[in-house]
Amino acid sequence: MHNKSLISINDYSKDECLKVLDLAEKFEKDPVQNLLSGRVISTLFFEPSTRTRLSFESAVSRMGGQVIGFTDSTSSSVTKGESLKDTICTVANYSDLIVMRHPVEGSARYASEVSNVPVVNAGDGANQHPTQTLLDLYSIRKTQGRLDDLNVVMVGDLKYGRTIHSLLMALSEFNVNFFFISPEELKMPNEYKLHLKNKGIDFHEQTDFTGILDDADIIYMTRVQKERFSDPIEYEKTKNAYVLRNNMLENTKETMKVLHPLPRVTEVSTDIDVSKKAYYFTQALNGVYTRQAIISLILGLKQ
Ligand code: CP
């Protein structure tokens, strides 16, 4: 993990993922540690973000490091026509680690190939969001006490949801039953279903909630990813496909948790926020501890 970029969740083995989770647990108990004194982390966000960017920046601040970067590439020389390669090579000179979000799938892998410092993918198009997955695994293990023998229900935009794709790949290393709920137009892409089939993992697909929620251990809700649609009419057709309401959770397991990578639009009713089954805001908090762990492992500050 030391000096290695994190672009896809598959870049980490199951044991390495568990190592991140174990270290994140330690950071949760003791979040202020002066490990990054004199170190600079770049955050390059070519797409909007609240949680990923700010939790990375919070993680760096709690470890005594400095952050440079941009939240809007129009304020950078990209607007003058500078290539991604030139941007990354330049920023690599100024920092010890680059955290990058970009709308183009594969851009983070490309950045890691031209950078002489490690790159962490903070989301590349509809492809992957590995640090979100590690905080999702952390949240699942923390609330359920395990990552095996779970019924995980994934709901919403399974086609474009990068958090879904990364999480599926990670959970396929554990003994998990998958239930996919999405409109026909936003079904889980075949490559991910093929991956599960090749591993002999069962999954069940349907277009509504019927008969699924009461046995769930985790209901992982997602927003329909407006920014990935080329046809706005297609977005309008699916944007309100699902709304999870508190009364729908009445017969669910006491230990069941509703997760959501956030931001939400309408898919999780705000009446769930007061339920002890709502976990999405704590999930976002767990992002700080998890990202502290990821940064310190990549920079070789923890083992
Ligand atoms: N979960 C997530 O990626 O949120 P942001 O888009 O706010 O970073």
GROMACS .gro file of C-alpha atoms in nm, residues 14-284:
model
  271
   14LYS     CA    1  -0.932  -0.821   0.094
   15ASP     CA    2  -0.662  -0.816   0.365
   16GLU     CA    3  -0.554  -0.466   0.265
   17CYS     CA    4  -0.914  -0.343   0.282
   18LEU     CA    5  -0.944  -0.492   0.631
   19LYS     CA    6  -0.616  -0.324   0.728
   20VAL     CA    7  -0.764   0.014   0.631
   21LEU     CA    8  -1.074  -0.061   0.838
   22ASP     CA    9  -0.870  -0.166   1.143
   23LEU     CA   10  -0.658   0.148   1.122
   24ALA     CA   11  -0.967   0.367   1.070
   25GLU     CA   12  -1.102   0.225   1.398
   26LYS     CA   13  -0.787   0.350   1.572
   27PHE     CA   14  -0.826   0.694   1.413
   28GLU     CA   15  -1.186   0.707   1.532
   29LYS     CA   16  -1.063   0.660   1.890
   30ASP     CA   17  -0.773   0.905   1.847
   31PRO     CA   18  -0.837   1.136   1.547
   32VAL     CA   19  -0.585   1.412   1.618
   33GLN     CA   20  -0.237   1.280   1.538
   34ASN     CA   21   0.047   1.497   1.411
   35LEU     CA   22   0.163   1.260   1.138
   36LEU     CA   23   0.159   1.493   0.837
   37SER     CA   24   0.373   1.782   0.959
   38GLY     CA   25   0.550   1.930   0.653
   39ARG     CA   26   0.344   1.719   0.410
   40VAL     CA   27   0.122   1.862   0.137
   41ILE     CA   28  -0.182   1.687  -0.010
   42SER     CA   29  -0.343   1.812  -0.333
   43THR     CA   30  -0.716   1.788  -0.386
   44LEU     CA   31  -0.804   1.835  -0.754
   45PHE     CA   32  -1.180   1.831  -0.804
   46PHE     CA   33  -1.289   1.857  -1.167
   47GLU     CA   34  -1.644   1.771  -1.048
   48PRO     CA   35  -1.844   1.901  -0.749
   49SER     CA   36  -1.811   1.737  -0.408
   50THR     CA   37  -1.902   1.808  -0.048
   51ARG     CA   38  -1.818   1.496   0.152
   52THR     CA   39  -1.524   1.347  -0.034
   53ARG     CA   40  -1.325   1.666  -0.062
   54LEU     CA   41  -1.405   1.804   0.281
   55SER     CA   42  -1.352   1.475   0.462
   56PHE     CA   43  -1.013   1.436   0.291
   57GLU     CA   44  -0.927   1.792   0.390
   58SER     CA   45  -1.052   1.736   0.743
   59ALA     CA   46  -0.845   1.416   0.762
   60VAL     CA   47  -0.531   1.603   0.651
   61SER     CA   48  -0.597   1.890   0.895
   62ARG     CA   49  -0.643   1.652   1.187
   63MET     CA   50  -0.307   1.499   1.103
   64GLY     CA   51  -0.127   1.834   1.084
   65GLY     CA   52  -0.078   1.849   0.707
   66GLN     CA   53  -0.151   2.117   0.446
   67VAL     CA   54  -0.395   2.101   0.155
   68ILE     CA   55  -0.360   2.273  -0.183
   69GLY     CA   56  -0.582   2.234  -0.488
   70PHE     CA   57  -0.898   2.349  -0.660
   71THR     CA   58  -1.268   2.284  -0.629
   72ASP     CA   59  -1.346   2.413  -0.974
   73SER     CA   60  -1.112   2.346  -1.264
   74THR     CA   61  -1.225   2.667  -1.438
   75SER     CA   62  -1.005   2.849  -1.186
   76SER     CA   63  -0.703   2.647  -1.307
   77SER     CA   64  -0.500   2.655  -1.628
   78VAL     CA   65  -0.721   2.375  -1.765
   79THR     CA   66  -0.933   2.661  -1.908
   80LYS     CA   67  -0.626   2.772  -2.107
   81GLY     CA   68  -0.611   2.428  -2.266
   82GLU     CA   69  -0.364   2.259  -2.031
   83SER     CA   70  -0.382   1.879  -2.055
   84LEU     CA   71  -0.457   1.649  -1.762
   85LYS     CA   72  -0.105   1.509  -1.797
   86ASP     CA   73   0.059   1.851  -1.763
   87THR     CA   74  -0.170   1.944  -1.473
   88ILE     CA   75  -0.086   1.623  -1.285
   89CYS     CA   76   0.291   1.642  -1.355
   90THR     CA   77   0.293   1.999  -1.224
   91VAL     CA   78   0.085   1.933  -0.912
   92ALA     CA   79   0.295   1.623  -0.835
   93ASN     CA   80   0.590   1.862  -0.795
   94TYR     CA   81   0.404   2.051  -0.525
   95SER     CA   82   0.263   1.767  -0.316
   96ASP     CA   83   0.317   1.425  -0.161
   97LEU     CA   84  -0.019   1.279  -0.268
   98ILE     CA   85  -0.287   1.378  -0.518
   99VAL     CA   86  -0.658   1.320  -0.455
  100MET     CA   87  -0.850   1.366  -0.779
  101ARG     CA   88  -1.214   1.357  -0.891
  102HIS     CA   89  -1.279   1.373  -1.264
  103PRO     CA   90  -1.584   1.310  -1.484
  104VAL     CA   91  -1.399   1.085  -1.731
  105GLU     CA   92  -1.382   0.712  -1.658
  106GLY     CA   93  -1.019   0.599  -1.655
  107SER     CA   94  -0.884   0.949  -1.591
  108ALA     CA   95  -0.760   0.858  -1.242
  109ARG     CA   96  -0.571   0.554  -1.372
  110TYR     CA   97  -0.415   0.774  -1.639
  111ALA     CA   98  -0.321   1.035  -1.378
  112SER     CA   99  -0.152   0.766  -1.166
  113GLU     CA  100   0.052   0.658  -1.468
  114VAL     CA  101   0.193   1.007  -1.532
  115SER     CA  102   0.232   1.118  -1.169
  116ASN     CA  103   0.547   1.066  -0.966
  117VAL     CA  104   0.347   1.078  -0.642
  118PRO     CA  105   0.059   0.842  -0.555
  119VAL     CA  106  -0.290   0.930  -0.680
  120VAL     CA  107  -0.614   0.853  -0.498
  121ASN     CA  108  -0.926   0.830  -0.711
  122ALA     CA  109  -1.203   1.037  -0.553
  123GLY     CA  110  -1.446   0.928  -0.827
  124ASP     CA  111  -1.396   0.892  -1.203
  125GLY     CA  112  -1.722   0.921  -1.392
  126ALA     CA  113  -1.950   0.623  -1.340
  127ASN     CA  114  -1.654   0.393  -1.285
  128GLN     CA  115  -1.514   0.373  -0.930
  129HIS     CA  116  -1.506   0.553  -0.594
  130PRO     CA  117  -1.277   0.332  -0.386
  131THR     CA  118  -1.240   0.552  -0.077
  132GLN     CA  119  -1.620   0.572  -0.051
  133THR     CA  120  -1.624   0.193  -0.060
  134LEU     CA  121  -1.375   0.167   0.223
  135LEU     CA  122  -1.588   0.399   0.438
  136ASP     CA  123  -1.896   0.199   0.337
  137LEU     CA  124  -1.725  -0.124   0.445
  138TYR     CA  125  -1.623   0.046   0.769
  139SER     CA  126  -1.984   0.156   0.827
  140ILE     CA  127  -2.123  -0.188   0.750
  141ARG     CA  128  -1.874  -0.368   0.976
  142LYS     CA  129  -1.927  -0.116   1.253
  143THR     CA  130  -2.306  -0.147   1.249
  144GLN     CA  131  -2.338  -0.518   1.175
  145GLY     CA  132  -2.024  -0.645   1.353
  146ARG     CA  133  -1.922  -0.838   1.040
  147LEU     CA  134  -1.892  -0.825   0.662
  148ASP     CA  135  -2.006  -1.183   0.599
  149ASP     CA  136  -2.354  -1.338   0.599
  150LEU     CA  137  -2.537  -1.017   0.516
  151ASN     CA  138  -2.832  -0.933   0.294
  152VAL     CA  139  -2.735  -0.615   0.110
  153VAL     CA  140  -3.003  -0.434  -0.090
  154MET     CA  141  -2.875  -0.181  -0.346
  155VAL     CA  142  -3.139   0.062  -0.470
  156GLY     CA  143  -3.159   0.328  -0.740
  157ASP     CA  144  -2.914   0.411  -1.015
  158LEU     CA  145  -2.716   0.090  -1.040
  159LYS     CA  146  -2.602   0.174  -1.392
  160TYR     CA  147  -2.418   0.500  -1.328
  161GLY     CA  148  -2.359   0.480  -0.952
  162ARG     CA  149  -1.983   0.451  -0.905
  163THR     CA  150  -2.020   0.391  -0.531
  164ILE     CA  151  -2.237   0.090  -0.614
  165HIS     CA  152  -1.983  -0.055  -0.856
  166SER     CA  153  -1.692  -0.025  -0.614
  167LEU     CA  154  -1.896  -0.159  -0.321
  168LEU     CA  155  -2.018  -0.459  -0.517
  169MET     CA  156  -1.660  -0.550  -0.609
  170ALA     CA  157  -1.545  -0.519  -0.248
  171LEU     CA  158  -1.839  -0.710  -0.097
  172SER     CA  159  -1.795  -0.989  -0.350
  173GLU     CA  160  -1.490  -1.087  -0.142
  174PHE     CA  161  -1.726  -1.166   0.146
  175ASN     CA  162  -2.024  -1.396   0.182
  176VAL     CA  163  -2.299  -1.150   0.091
  177ASN     CA  164  -2.643  -1.194  -0.070
  178PHE     CA  165  -2.707  -0.912  -0.317
  179PHE     CA  166  -3.049  -0.769  -0.401
  180PHE     CA  167  -3.065  -0.509  -0.678
  181ILE     CA  168  -3.364  -0.275  -0.709
  182SER     CA  169  -3.361  -0.036  -1.004
  183PRO     CA  170  -3.567   0.080  -1.301
  184GLU     CA  171  -3.510  -0.130  -1.615
  185GLU     CA  172  -3.311   0.161  -1.765
  186LEU     CA  173  -3.071   0.177  -1.470
  187LYS     CA  174  -2.999  -0.190  -1.403
  188MET     CA  175  -2.665  -0.317  -1.278
  189PRO     CA  176  -2.428  -0.336  -1.578
  190ASN     CA  177  -2.362  -0.688  -1.709
  191GLU     CA  178  -1.989  -0.677  -1.631
  192TYR     CA  179  -2.067  -0.661  -1.257
  193LYS     CA  180  -2.330  -0.936  -1.275
  194LEU     CA  181  -2.085  -1.149  -1.469
  195HIS     CA  182  -1.826  -1.090  -1.199
  196LEU     CA  183  -2.071  -1.222  -0.937
  197LYS     CA  184  -2.168  -1.520  -1.153
  198ASN     CA  185  -1.802  -1.611  -1.206
  199LYS     CA  186  -1.752  -1.608  -0.830
  200GLY     CA  187  -2.066  -1.819  -0.776
  201ILE     CA  188  -2.238  -1.538  -0.585
  202ASP     CA  189  -2.617  -1.520  -0.590
  203PHE     CA  190  -2.797  -1.198  -0.673
  204HIS     CA  191  -3.160  -1.107  -0.722
  205GLU     CA  192  -3.289  -0.823  -0.941
  206GLN     CA  193  -3.628  -0.652  -0.938
  207THR     CA  194  -3.783  -0.314  -1.012
  208ASP     CA  195  -3.971  -0.254  -0.684
  209PHE     CA  196  -3.929  -0.303  -0.309
  210THR     CA  197  -4.179  -0.591  -0.280
  211GLY     CA  198  -4.067  -0.867  -0.044
  212ILE     CA  199  -3.708  -0.742  -0.009
  213LEU     CA  200  -3.679  -0.493   0.273
  214ASP     CA  201  -3.777  -0.698   0.579
  215ASP     CA  202  -3.480  -0.937   0.551
  216ALA     CA  203  -3.227  -0.667   0.467
  217ASP     CA  204  -2.925  -0.599   0.688
  218ILE     CA  205  -2.821  -0.299   0.477
  219ILE     CA  206  -3.035  -0.091   0.243
  220TYR     CA  207  -2.791   0.108   0.030
  221MET     CA  208  -2.987   0.388  -0.138
  222THR     CA  209  -2.850   0.593  -0.427
  223ARG     CA  210  -2.951   0.903  -0.618
  224VAL     CA  211  -3.024   0.890  -0.990
  225GLN     CA  212  -2.704   1.041  -1.132
  226LYS     CA  213  -2.843   1.331  -1.334
  227GLU     CA  214  -2.497   1.439  -1.455
  228ARG     CA  215  -2.436   1.105  -1.635
  229PHE     CA  216  -2.744   1.119  -1.861
  230SER     CA  217  -2.697   1.235  -2.220
  231ASP     CA  218  -3.076   1.260  -2.266
  232PRO     CA  219  -3.257   1.480  -2.007
  233ILE     CA  220  -3.588   1.307  -2.090
  234GLU     CA  221  -3.442   0.973  -1.976
  235TYR     CA  222  -3.343   1.139  -1.646
  236GLU     CA  223  -3.693   1.284  -1.600
  237LYS     CA  224  -3.841   0.936  -1.649
  238THR     CA  225  -3.637   0.775  -1.374
  239LYS     CA  226  -3.549   1.052  -1.129
  240ASN     CA  227  -3.830   0.977  -0.883
  241ALA     CA  228  -3.833   0.600  -0.930
  242TYR     CA  229  -3.799   0.528  -0.557
  243VAL     CA  230  -3.870   0.705  -0.232
  244LEU     CA  231  -3.786   0.514   0.086
  245ARG     CA  232  -4.015   0.628   0.369
  246ASN     CA  233  -4.002   0.559   0.742
  247ASN     CA  234  -4.325   0.354   0.743
  248MET     CA  235  -4.164   0.114   0.494
  249LEU     CA  236  -3.905   0.026   0.761
  250GLU     CA  237  -4.161  -0.087   1.023
  251ASN     CA  238  -4.098  -0.460   0.983
  252THR     CA  239  -3.729  -0.442   0.902
  253LYS     CA  240  -3.465  -0.591   1.134
  254GLU     CA  241  -3.383  -0.387   1.447
  255THR     CA  242  -3.017  -0.388   1.339
  256MET     CA  243  -3.086  -0.289   0.977
  257LYS     CA  244  -2.921   0.035   0.863
  258VAL     CA  245  -3.004   0.264   0.574
  259LEU     CA  246  -2.686   0.382   0.403
  260HIS     CA  247  -2.652   0.641   0.128
  261PRO     CA  248  -2.327   0.786  -0.010
  262LEU     CA  249  -2.508   1.122  -0.032
  263PRO     CA  250  -2.599   1.370  -0.165
  264ARG     CA  251  -2.963   1.261  -0.158
  265VAL     CA  252  -3.236   1.423  -0.360
  266THR     CA  253  -3.578   1.264  -0.292
  267GLU     CA  254  -3.494   0.893  -0.269
  268VAL     CA  255  -3.465   0.885   0.113
  269SER     CA  256  -3.753   1.068   0.279
  270THR     CA  257  -3.640   1.307   0.552
  271ASP     CA  258  -3.881   1.133   0.792
  272ILE     CA  259  -3.620   0.855   0.815
  273ASP     CA  260  -3.357   1.094   0.950
  274VAL     CA  261  -3.484   1.056   1.308
  275SER     CA  262  -3.493   0.676   1.290
  276LYS     CA  263  -3.211   0.482   1.455
  277LYS     CA  264  -3.202   0.288   1.129
  278ALA     CA  265  -3.075   0.598   0.943
  279TYR     CA  266  -2.697   0.585   0.929
  280TYR     CA  267  -2.601   0.806   0.631
  281PHE     CA  268  -2.471   1.106   0.825
  282THR     CA  269  -2.256   0.890   1.053
  283GLN     CA  270  -2.144   0.706   0.739
  284ALA     CA  271  -2.018   1.040   0.604
   0.00000   0.00000   0.00000
